[in-house]
XYZ file of C-alpha atoms in Angstrom:
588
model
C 156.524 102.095 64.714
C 158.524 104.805 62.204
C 157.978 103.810 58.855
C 161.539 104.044 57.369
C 163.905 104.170 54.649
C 164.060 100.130 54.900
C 159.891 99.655 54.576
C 160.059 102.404 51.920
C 162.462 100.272 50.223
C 160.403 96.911 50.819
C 157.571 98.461 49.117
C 159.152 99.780 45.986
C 160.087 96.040 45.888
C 156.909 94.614 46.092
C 155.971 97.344 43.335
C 159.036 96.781 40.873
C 158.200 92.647 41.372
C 154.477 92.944 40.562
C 155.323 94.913 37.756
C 158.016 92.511 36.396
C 155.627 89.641 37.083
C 153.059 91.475 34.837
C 155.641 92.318 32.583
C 157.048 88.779 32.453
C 153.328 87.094 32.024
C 152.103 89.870 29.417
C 155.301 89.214 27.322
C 154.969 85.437 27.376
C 151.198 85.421 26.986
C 152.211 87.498 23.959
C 155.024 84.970 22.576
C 152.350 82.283 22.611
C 149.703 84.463 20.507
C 152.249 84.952 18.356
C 151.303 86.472 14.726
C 147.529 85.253 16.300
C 146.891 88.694 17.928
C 147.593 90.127 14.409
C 145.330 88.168 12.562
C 142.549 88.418 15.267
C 143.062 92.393 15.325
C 142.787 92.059 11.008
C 139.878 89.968 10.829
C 137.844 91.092 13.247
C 137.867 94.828 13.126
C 135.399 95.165 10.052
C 132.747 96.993 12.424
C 132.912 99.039 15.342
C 131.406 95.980 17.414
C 133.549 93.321 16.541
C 136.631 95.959 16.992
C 135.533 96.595 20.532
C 135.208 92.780 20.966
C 138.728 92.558 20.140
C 140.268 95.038 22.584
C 138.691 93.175 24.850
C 139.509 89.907 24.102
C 143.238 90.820 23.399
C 143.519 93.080 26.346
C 142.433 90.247 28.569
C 144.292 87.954 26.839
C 147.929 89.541 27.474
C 146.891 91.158 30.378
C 147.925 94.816 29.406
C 145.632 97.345 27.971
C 149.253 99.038 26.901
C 150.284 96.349 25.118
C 147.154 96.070 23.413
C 147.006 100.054 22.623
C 151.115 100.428 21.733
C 150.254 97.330 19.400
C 147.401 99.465 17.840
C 149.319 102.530 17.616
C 151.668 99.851 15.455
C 149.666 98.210 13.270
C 147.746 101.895 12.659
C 151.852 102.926 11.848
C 151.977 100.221 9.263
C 148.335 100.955 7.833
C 147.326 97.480 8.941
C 144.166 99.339 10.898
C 142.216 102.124 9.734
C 141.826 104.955 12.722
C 137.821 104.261 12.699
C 139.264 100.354 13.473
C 142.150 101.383 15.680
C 139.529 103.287 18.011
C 137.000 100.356 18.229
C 139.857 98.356 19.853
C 140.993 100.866 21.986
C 137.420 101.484 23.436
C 137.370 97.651 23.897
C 140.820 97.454 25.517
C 139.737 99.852 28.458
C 137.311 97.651 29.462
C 139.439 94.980 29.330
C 142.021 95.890 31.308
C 139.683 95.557 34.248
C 139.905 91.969 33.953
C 143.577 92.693 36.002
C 141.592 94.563 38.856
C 139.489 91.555 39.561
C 142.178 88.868 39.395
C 143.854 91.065 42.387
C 140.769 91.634 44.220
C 138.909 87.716 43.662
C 142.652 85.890 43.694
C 145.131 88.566 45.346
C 143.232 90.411 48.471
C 139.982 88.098 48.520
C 139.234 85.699 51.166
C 141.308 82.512 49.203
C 144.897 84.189 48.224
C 146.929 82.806 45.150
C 149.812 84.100 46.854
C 149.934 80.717 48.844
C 149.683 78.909 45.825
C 152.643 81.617 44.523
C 155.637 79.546 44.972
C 154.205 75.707 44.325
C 153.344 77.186 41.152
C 156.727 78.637 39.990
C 158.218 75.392 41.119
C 156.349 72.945 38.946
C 156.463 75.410 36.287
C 160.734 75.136 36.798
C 161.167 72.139 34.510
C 159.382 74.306 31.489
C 161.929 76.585 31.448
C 164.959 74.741 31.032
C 163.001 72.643 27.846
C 164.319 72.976 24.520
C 161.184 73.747 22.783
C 160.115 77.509 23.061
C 156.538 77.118 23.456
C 156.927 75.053 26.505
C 159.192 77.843 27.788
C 156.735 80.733 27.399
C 154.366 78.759 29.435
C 157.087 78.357 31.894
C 157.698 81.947 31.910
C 153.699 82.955 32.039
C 153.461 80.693 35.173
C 156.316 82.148 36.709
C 154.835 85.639 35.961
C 151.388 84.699 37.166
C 153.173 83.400 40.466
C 155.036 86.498 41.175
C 152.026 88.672 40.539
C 150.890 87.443 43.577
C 153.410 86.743 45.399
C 154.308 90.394 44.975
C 151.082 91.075 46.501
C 151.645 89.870 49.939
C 154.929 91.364 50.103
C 152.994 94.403 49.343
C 150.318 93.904 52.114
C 152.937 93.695 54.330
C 155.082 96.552 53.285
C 152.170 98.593 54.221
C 151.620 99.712 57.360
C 148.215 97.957 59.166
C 147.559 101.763 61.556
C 148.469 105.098 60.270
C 148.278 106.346 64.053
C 151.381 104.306 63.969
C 152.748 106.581 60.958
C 151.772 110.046 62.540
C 153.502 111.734 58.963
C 151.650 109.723 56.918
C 148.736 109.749 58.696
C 148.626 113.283 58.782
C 148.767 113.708 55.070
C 146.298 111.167 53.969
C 143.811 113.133 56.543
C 144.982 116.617 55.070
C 144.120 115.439 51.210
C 140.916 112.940 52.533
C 137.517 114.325 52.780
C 137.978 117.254 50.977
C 134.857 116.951 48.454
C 135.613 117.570 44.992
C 138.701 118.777 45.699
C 139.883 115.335 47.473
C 138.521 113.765 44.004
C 140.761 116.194 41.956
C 144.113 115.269 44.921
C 143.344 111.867 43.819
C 143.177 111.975 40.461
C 146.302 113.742 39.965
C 148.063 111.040 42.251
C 146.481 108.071 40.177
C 147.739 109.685 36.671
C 150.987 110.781 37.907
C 151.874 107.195 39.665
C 150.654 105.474 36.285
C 152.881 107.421 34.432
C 155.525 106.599 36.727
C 154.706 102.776 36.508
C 153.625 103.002 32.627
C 151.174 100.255 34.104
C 147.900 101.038 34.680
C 147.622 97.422 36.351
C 150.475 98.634 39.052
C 148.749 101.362 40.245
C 145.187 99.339 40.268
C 146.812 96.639 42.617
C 148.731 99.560 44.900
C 144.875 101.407 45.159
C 143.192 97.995 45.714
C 145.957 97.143 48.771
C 145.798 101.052 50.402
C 142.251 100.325 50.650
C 142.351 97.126 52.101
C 144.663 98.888 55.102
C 142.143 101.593 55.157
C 144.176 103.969 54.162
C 141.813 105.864 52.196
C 138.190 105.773 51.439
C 135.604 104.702 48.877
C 135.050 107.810 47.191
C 138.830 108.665 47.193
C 140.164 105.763 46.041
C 137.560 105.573 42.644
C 139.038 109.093 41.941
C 142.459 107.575 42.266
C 141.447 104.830 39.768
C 139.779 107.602 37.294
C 142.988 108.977 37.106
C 144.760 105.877 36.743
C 142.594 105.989 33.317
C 144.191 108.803 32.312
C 147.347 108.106 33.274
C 147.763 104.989 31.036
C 147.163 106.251 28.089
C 151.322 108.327 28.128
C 152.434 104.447 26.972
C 150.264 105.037 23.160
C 150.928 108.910 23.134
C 155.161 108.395 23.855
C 154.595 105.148 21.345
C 153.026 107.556 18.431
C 155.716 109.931 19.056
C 157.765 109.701 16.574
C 155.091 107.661 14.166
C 153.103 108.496 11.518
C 150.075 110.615 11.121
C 147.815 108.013 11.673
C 149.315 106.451 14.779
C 149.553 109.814 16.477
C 145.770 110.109 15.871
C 145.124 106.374 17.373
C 147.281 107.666 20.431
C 144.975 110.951 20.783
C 141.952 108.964 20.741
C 142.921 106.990 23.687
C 143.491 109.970 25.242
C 139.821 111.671 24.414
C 138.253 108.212 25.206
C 139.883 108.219 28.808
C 139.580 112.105 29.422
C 135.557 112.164 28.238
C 134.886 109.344 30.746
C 136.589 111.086 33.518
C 134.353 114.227 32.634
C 131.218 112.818 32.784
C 131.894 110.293 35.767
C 132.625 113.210 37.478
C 129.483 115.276 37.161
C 127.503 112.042 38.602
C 130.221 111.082 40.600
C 128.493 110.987 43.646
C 125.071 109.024 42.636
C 127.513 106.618 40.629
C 129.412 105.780 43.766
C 125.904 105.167 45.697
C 124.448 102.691 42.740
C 128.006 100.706 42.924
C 127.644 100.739 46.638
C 123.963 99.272 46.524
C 124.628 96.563 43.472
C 127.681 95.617 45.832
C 125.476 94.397 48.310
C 123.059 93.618 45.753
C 125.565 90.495 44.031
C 126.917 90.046 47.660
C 130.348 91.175 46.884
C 129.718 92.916 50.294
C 127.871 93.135 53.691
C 127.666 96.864 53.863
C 127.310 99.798 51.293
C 131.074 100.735 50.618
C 130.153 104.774 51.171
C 129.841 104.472 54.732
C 134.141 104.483 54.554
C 133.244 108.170 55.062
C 133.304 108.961 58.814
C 130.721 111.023 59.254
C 128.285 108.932 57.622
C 129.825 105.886 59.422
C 129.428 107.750 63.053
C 125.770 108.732 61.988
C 124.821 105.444 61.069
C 126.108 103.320 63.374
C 126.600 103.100 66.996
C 130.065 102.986 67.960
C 130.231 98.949 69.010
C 129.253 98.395 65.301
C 131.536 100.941 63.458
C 134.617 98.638 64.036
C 133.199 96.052 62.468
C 131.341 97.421 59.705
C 134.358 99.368 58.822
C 136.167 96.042 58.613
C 134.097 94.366 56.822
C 133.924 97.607 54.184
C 137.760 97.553 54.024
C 137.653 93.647 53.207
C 135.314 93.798 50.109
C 136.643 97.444 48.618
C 138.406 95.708 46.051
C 135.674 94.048 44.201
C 133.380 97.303 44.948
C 135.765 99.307 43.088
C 136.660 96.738 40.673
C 132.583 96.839 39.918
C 133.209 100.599 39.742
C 136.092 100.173 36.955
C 134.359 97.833 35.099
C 130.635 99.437 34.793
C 132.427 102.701 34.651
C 134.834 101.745 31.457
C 131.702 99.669 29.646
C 128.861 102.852 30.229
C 132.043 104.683 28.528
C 132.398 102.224 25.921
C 128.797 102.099 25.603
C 128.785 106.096 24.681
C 131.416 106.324 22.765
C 130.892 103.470 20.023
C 128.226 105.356 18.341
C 130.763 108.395 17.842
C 133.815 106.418 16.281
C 133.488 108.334 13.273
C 133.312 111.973 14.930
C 136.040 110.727 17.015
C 138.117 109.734 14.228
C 137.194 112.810 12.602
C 138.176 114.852 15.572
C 141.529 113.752 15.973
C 142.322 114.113 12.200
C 141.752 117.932 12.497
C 143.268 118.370 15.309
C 146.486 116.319 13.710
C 146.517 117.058 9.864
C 148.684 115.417 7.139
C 151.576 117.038 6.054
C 153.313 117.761 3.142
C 156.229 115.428 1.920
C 155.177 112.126 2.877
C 156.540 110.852 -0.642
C 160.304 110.799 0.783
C 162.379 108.103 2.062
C 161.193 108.086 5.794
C 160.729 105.382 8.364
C 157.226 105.208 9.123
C 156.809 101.983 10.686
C 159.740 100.921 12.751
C 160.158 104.141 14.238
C 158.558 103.489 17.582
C 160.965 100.252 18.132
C 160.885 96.860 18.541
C 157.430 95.295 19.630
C 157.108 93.087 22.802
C 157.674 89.882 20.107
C 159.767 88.911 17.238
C 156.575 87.907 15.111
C 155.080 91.642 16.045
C 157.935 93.228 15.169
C 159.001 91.112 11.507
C 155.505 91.986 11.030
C 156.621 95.879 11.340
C 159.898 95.310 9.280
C 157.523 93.918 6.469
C 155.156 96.933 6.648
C 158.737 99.454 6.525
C 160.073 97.200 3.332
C 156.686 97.320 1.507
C 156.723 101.230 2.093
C 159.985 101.571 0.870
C 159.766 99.624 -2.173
C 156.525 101.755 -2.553
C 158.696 104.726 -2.623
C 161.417 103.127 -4.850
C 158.337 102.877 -7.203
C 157.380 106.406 -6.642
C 161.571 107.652 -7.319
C 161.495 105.371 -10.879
C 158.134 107.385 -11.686
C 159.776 110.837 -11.218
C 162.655 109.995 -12.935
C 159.622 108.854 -16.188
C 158.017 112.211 -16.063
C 161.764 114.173 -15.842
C 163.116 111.899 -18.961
C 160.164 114.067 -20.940
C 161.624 117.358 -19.092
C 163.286 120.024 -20.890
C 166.854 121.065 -19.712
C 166.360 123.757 -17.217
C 163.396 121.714 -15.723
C 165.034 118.818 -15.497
C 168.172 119.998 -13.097
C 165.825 120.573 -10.128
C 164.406 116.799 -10.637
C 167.524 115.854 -11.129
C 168.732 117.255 -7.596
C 165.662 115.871 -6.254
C 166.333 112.369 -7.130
C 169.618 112.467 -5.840
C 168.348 113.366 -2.660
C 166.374 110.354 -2.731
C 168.564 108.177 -3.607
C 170.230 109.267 -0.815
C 167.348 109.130 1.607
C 167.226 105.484 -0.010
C 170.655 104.409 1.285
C 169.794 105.585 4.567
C 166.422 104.005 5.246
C 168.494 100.678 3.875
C 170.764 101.277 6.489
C 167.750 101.925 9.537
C 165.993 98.967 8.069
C 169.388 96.623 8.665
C 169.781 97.750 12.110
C 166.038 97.249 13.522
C 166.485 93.506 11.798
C 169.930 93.270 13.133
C 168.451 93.884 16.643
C 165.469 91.591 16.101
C 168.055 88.632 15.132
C 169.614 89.465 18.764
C 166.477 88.301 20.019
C 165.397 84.487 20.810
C 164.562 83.632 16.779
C 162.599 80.396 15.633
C 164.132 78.888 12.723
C 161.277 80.314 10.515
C 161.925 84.374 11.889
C 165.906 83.286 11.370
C 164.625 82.489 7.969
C 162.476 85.775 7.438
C 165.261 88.207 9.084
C 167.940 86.837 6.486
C 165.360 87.063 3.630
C 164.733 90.586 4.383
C 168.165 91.807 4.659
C 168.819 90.549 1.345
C 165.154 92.041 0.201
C 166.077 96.048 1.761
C 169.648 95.672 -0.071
C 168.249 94.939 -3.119
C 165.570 97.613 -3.391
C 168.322 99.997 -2.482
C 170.325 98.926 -5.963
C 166.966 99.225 -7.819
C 166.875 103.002 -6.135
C 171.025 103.103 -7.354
C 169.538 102.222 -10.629
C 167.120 104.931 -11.361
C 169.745 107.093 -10.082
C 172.134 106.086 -13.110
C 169.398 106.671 -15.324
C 169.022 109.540 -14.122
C 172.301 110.625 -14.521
C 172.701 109.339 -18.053
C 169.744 111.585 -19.357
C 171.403 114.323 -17.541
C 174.711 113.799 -19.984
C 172.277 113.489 -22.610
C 171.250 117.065 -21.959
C 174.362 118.023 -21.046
C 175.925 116.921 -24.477
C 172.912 118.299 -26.396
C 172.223 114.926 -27.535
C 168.552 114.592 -28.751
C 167.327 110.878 -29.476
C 165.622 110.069 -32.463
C 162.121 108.886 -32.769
C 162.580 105.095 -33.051
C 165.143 105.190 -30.123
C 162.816 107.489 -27.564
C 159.945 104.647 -28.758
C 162.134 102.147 -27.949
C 163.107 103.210 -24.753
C 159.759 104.077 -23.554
C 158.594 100.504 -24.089
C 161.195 99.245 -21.686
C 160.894 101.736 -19.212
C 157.291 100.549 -19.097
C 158.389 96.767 -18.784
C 160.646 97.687 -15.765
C 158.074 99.791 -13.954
C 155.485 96.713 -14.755
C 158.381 94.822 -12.678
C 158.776 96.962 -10.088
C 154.753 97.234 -9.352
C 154.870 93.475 -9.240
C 157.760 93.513 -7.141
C 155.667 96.049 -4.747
C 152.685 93.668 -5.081
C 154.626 90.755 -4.164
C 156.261 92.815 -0.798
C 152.586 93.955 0.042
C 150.734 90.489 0.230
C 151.271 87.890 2.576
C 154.223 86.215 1.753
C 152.627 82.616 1.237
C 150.361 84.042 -1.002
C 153.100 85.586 -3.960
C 152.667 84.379 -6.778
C 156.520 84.579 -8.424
C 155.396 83.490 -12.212
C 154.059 87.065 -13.225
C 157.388 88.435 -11.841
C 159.702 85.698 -13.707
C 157.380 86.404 -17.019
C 158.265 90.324 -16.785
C 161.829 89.575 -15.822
C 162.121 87.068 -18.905
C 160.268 89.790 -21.233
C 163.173 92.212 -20.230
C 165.923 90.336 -20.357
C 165.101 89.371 -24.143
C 164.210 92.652 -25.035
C 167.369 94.132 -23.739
C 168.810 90.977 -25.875
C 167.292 92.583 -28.913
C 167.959 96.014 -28.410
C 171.807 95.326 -27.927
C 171.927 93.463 -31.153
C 170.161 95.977 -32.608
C 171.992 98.790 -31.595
C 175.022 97.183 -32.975
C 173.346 96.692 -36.536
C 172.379 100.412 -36.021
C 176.274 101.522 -35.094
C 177.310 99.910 -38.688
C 174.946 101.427 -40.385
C 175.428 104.546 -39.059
C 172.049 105.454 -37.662
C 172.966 107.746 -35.524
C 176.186 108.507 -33.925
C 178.445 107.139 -31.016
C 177.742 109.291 -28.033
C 174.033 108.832 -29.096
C 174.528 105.178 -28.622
C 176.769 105.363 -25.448
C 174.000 106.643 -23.845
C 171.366 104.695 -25.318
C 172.462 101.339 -24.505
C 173.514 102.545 -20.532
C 170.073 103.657 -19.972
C 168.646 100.151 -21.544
C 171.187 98.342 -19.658
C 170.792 99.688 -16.405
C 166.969 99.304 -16.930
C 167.825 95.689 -17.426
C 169.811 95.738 -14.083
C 166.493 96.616 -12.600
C 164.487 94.110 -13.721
C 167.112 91.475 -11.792
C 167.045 93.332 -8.518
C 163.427 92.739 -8.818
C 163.586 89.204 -9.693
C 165.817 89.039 -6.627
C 163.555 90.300 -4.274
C 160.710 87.816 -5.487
C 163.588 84.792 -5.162
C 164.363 85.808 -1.426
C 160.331 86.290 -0.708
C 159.996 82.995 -1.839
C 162.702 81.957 0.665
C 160.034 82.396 3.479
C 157.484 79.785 3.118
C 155.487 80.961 5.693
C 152.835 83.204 6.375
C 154.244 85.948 8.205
């Protein structure tokens, strides 16, 4: 029969529902981690071992190796993972992503298929996803995902056609582009990269191989090239991630890259050998009868006699899946293997090839750039790392605006413009931060993230008055220079001492933002706060002593007590950021 517009369709079906099936289980598998897969990817990436350990154990715990790598790239964004770390878990999430490869081949295309199983499943799953409690409903959801993985797998068997001599056009192009040598390797891994890019699922394009082969569509040797470039391939999801992150993110992303790329080189210059030893240790651990190489016809017509070609070629076509699933597995480990004794020249690599560059002191979104992760908990986690960076850089505008108070006139103008631009830089990362919180609060909340999305708001817009704050300062010493006025001794002393107590409360402030939120300790930051408002107590009664005395003049105490004042202004925006911290009395 002509293979149509209508079978086209039904197998860009069966594709887009085994991707949303893998989409649907990954995302609840990831909802029921939680803030888990953080603390597992913290604690356990203090070697290069126990790093590669974890991409594996993540990766086959969500069931996406892009998951696992765009959640990297994040937590590399935030500084949460060094790059030596952030490659140790990459290396460990290629290998296991191959867990996917053998739950199609064992459960999908072996000789017992889940997909009859499919729809039972989703149906006693049904009730979990109409319960009030949300844990119950991710499991409802994985289930549901886990059935139409493989239900999408028969439709896809069937969308394909069973004899190419059926399909004359497609038949003729597979044969043009099949048994070409190398440069059949090369066709195929071109078509494996490009259809993984398409996809942006690795797992997609594993299962579409795995089913093409079962058909007989294509051979042994052809089908691990497609798979080699379904390596490369996967790794666009990190590198369009780390687009628009940081330095250090973009460096995690270009590792992946290297990782994949260096195992496709040397695969490729034992290609042939490699293929052979998988083919043996197939029949070897009886995942099949016959050595998967004889796919090839020539060798098939020069081994066997042509009443046992139909068969063995059967037989071949049956257990290709688990003989290239072998293939991706040993083939991703030996990689592994390699490449975890180099972590350091790796890391070292990519940092040349992507320097740091000037300016990273400004107002800039580094963290919540690449957009919201697959999970509320993933991406609060993200909003923290942004607000601890940007009170960081609050800190960083008050300390500028110390070392300009000391400047003479001329000097001090171009500070001056300079700390109006960040101020300004200030109001607008307020304003980013707001959004990406506003459009986590759109998603399915718990009460505790409902709790930590309102606490943050009220944490970015108070940070953003501390930043107004230095401003006024700011501007205040700039009258003083414009009026000529030049503080006496006791005064300059005076303020000095307080500008040290507020930038002792905004470091604890900083502090506070940078630790895990159970763990603040508020009574340092209430001491400092208390310290401040009694000293600005002191210097205001003071001042007015000084004013009837005649100690120095008006305008000289004008701008005096609005630079102490406003100082004192800081010190309760700081307070207030410690109050709504203390709001969430979770760990994050």
């Amino acid at each position: 029969m002509d293979y149509g517009l209508f079978e086209l369709l039904k197998l860009i079906g069966s594709l887009a529902l085994f991707l949303y099936g893998m989409k649907l289980m990954s995302e609840s598998l990831q909802k029921l981690a939680g803030n888990k897969m953080r603390q597992i990817l913290t604690a356990m990436t203090a070697n290069r071992l126990t790093g590669v350990l974890t991409g594996v154990f993540i990766t086959a715990l969500i069931q996406s190796s892009s998951a696992t790598t765009v959640m990297v790239v994040s937590f590399a964004n935030a500084g949460l993972l060094d790059l030596i770390g952030s490659i140790g878990v990459i290396l460990g999430a290629n290998v296991g992503t191959t867990i996917t490869s053998w739950l199609v081949a064992v459960l999908g295309l072996g000789k017992f298929s889940m997909s009859d199983l499919a729809l039972p499943i989703i149906g006693c799953t049904l009730p979990l996803l109409f319960s009030q409690k949300r844990s119950r409903k991710n499991w409802g959801e994985m289930f549901v995902g886990f059935g139409l993985l493989f239900l999408a797998l028969r439709f896809l068997q069937e969308a394909m056609p069973t004899n190419l001599q059926d399909n004359p056009g497609i038949g003729d192009f597979i044969q043009n582009i099949s048994n070409l040598g190398f440069r059949s390797w090369i066709i195929f891994l071109l078509i494996g990269a490009v259809l993984t890019t398409i996809f942006q699922s690795s797992s997609a394009t594993v299962a579409l191989t795995l089913v093409i082969c079962t058909k007989g569509w294509i051979g042994y040797e052809d089908a691990a090239a497609m798979i080699m470039g379904e390596n490369i391939g996967t790794t666009i999801t990190a590198n369009l991630a780390a687009a628009v992150a940081n330095v250090q993110a973009k460096r995690a992303a270009l590792a992946h890259f290297i990782i994949n790329i260096f195992g496709v080189i040397w695969l490729f210059f034992i290609f042939d050998p490699f293929l052979h030893f998988i083919g043996d240790l197939s029949v070897t651990l009886h995942l099949s009868h016959y050595n998967p190489i004889y796919s090839d016809p020539e060798l098939l017509n020069s081994t066997f006699t042509p009443e046992e070609r139909a068969g063995v070629l059967s037989s071949i076509h049956a257990a290709m899946p688990l003989a290239l699933s072998l293939f991706n597995t040993l083939a991703k480990g030996i990689n592994v293997i390699i490449l975890v004794w180099f972590t350091k020249l790796l890391a070292q690599i990519v940092s040349r090839l992507i320097p740091l560059k000037p300016g990273d002191d400004s107002f800039t979104l580094k963290h919540i750039k690449i957009g919201l992760l697959s999970t509320p908990d993933a991406s609060l986690f993200q909003a923290k790392q942004e607000i601890s960076l940007y009170a960081q850089n609050t800190f960083s505008m008050f300390k500028r605006m110390l070392q300009a108070f000391e400047m003479s006139k001329n000097d001090y103008e171009k500070e001056f413009d300079k700390l109006q631009i960040m101020e300004d830089e200030s109001d607008q990362v307020e304003v980013d931060i707001a959004n990406y919180l506003t459009k986590v609060s759109e998603s399915r909340l718990t009460t505790e993230n409902s709790q930590r999305v309102r606490a943050m708001f009220k944490i970015v817009s108070e940070i953003e008055s501390v930043a107004d704050s230095i401003l006024n300062v700011a501007k205040a010493i700039m009258r003083r220079n414009a009026q000529g006025v030049v503080f006496p001794e006791t005064l300059h002393t005076k303020l000095s001492h307080m500008f040290s107590l507020v930038g002792n409360s905004i470091e604890i402030m900083c502090q506070n933002l940078t630790q895990e939120y159970k763990d603040v300790n508020s009574k340092k930051a209430y001491e400092i706060e208390q310290t401040i408002n009694n000293y600005r107590t002191f210097l205001k009664q003071e001042h007015l002593i000084a004013i009837e005395e005649k100690s120095y003049d008006y305008p000289t105490g004008i701008l005096y007590t609005d630079i102490f004042a406003e100082c004192e202004k800081i010190g309760d925006y700081t307070i207030n950021v410690t109050e709504a911290i203390k709001e969430i009395r979770h760990d994050n």
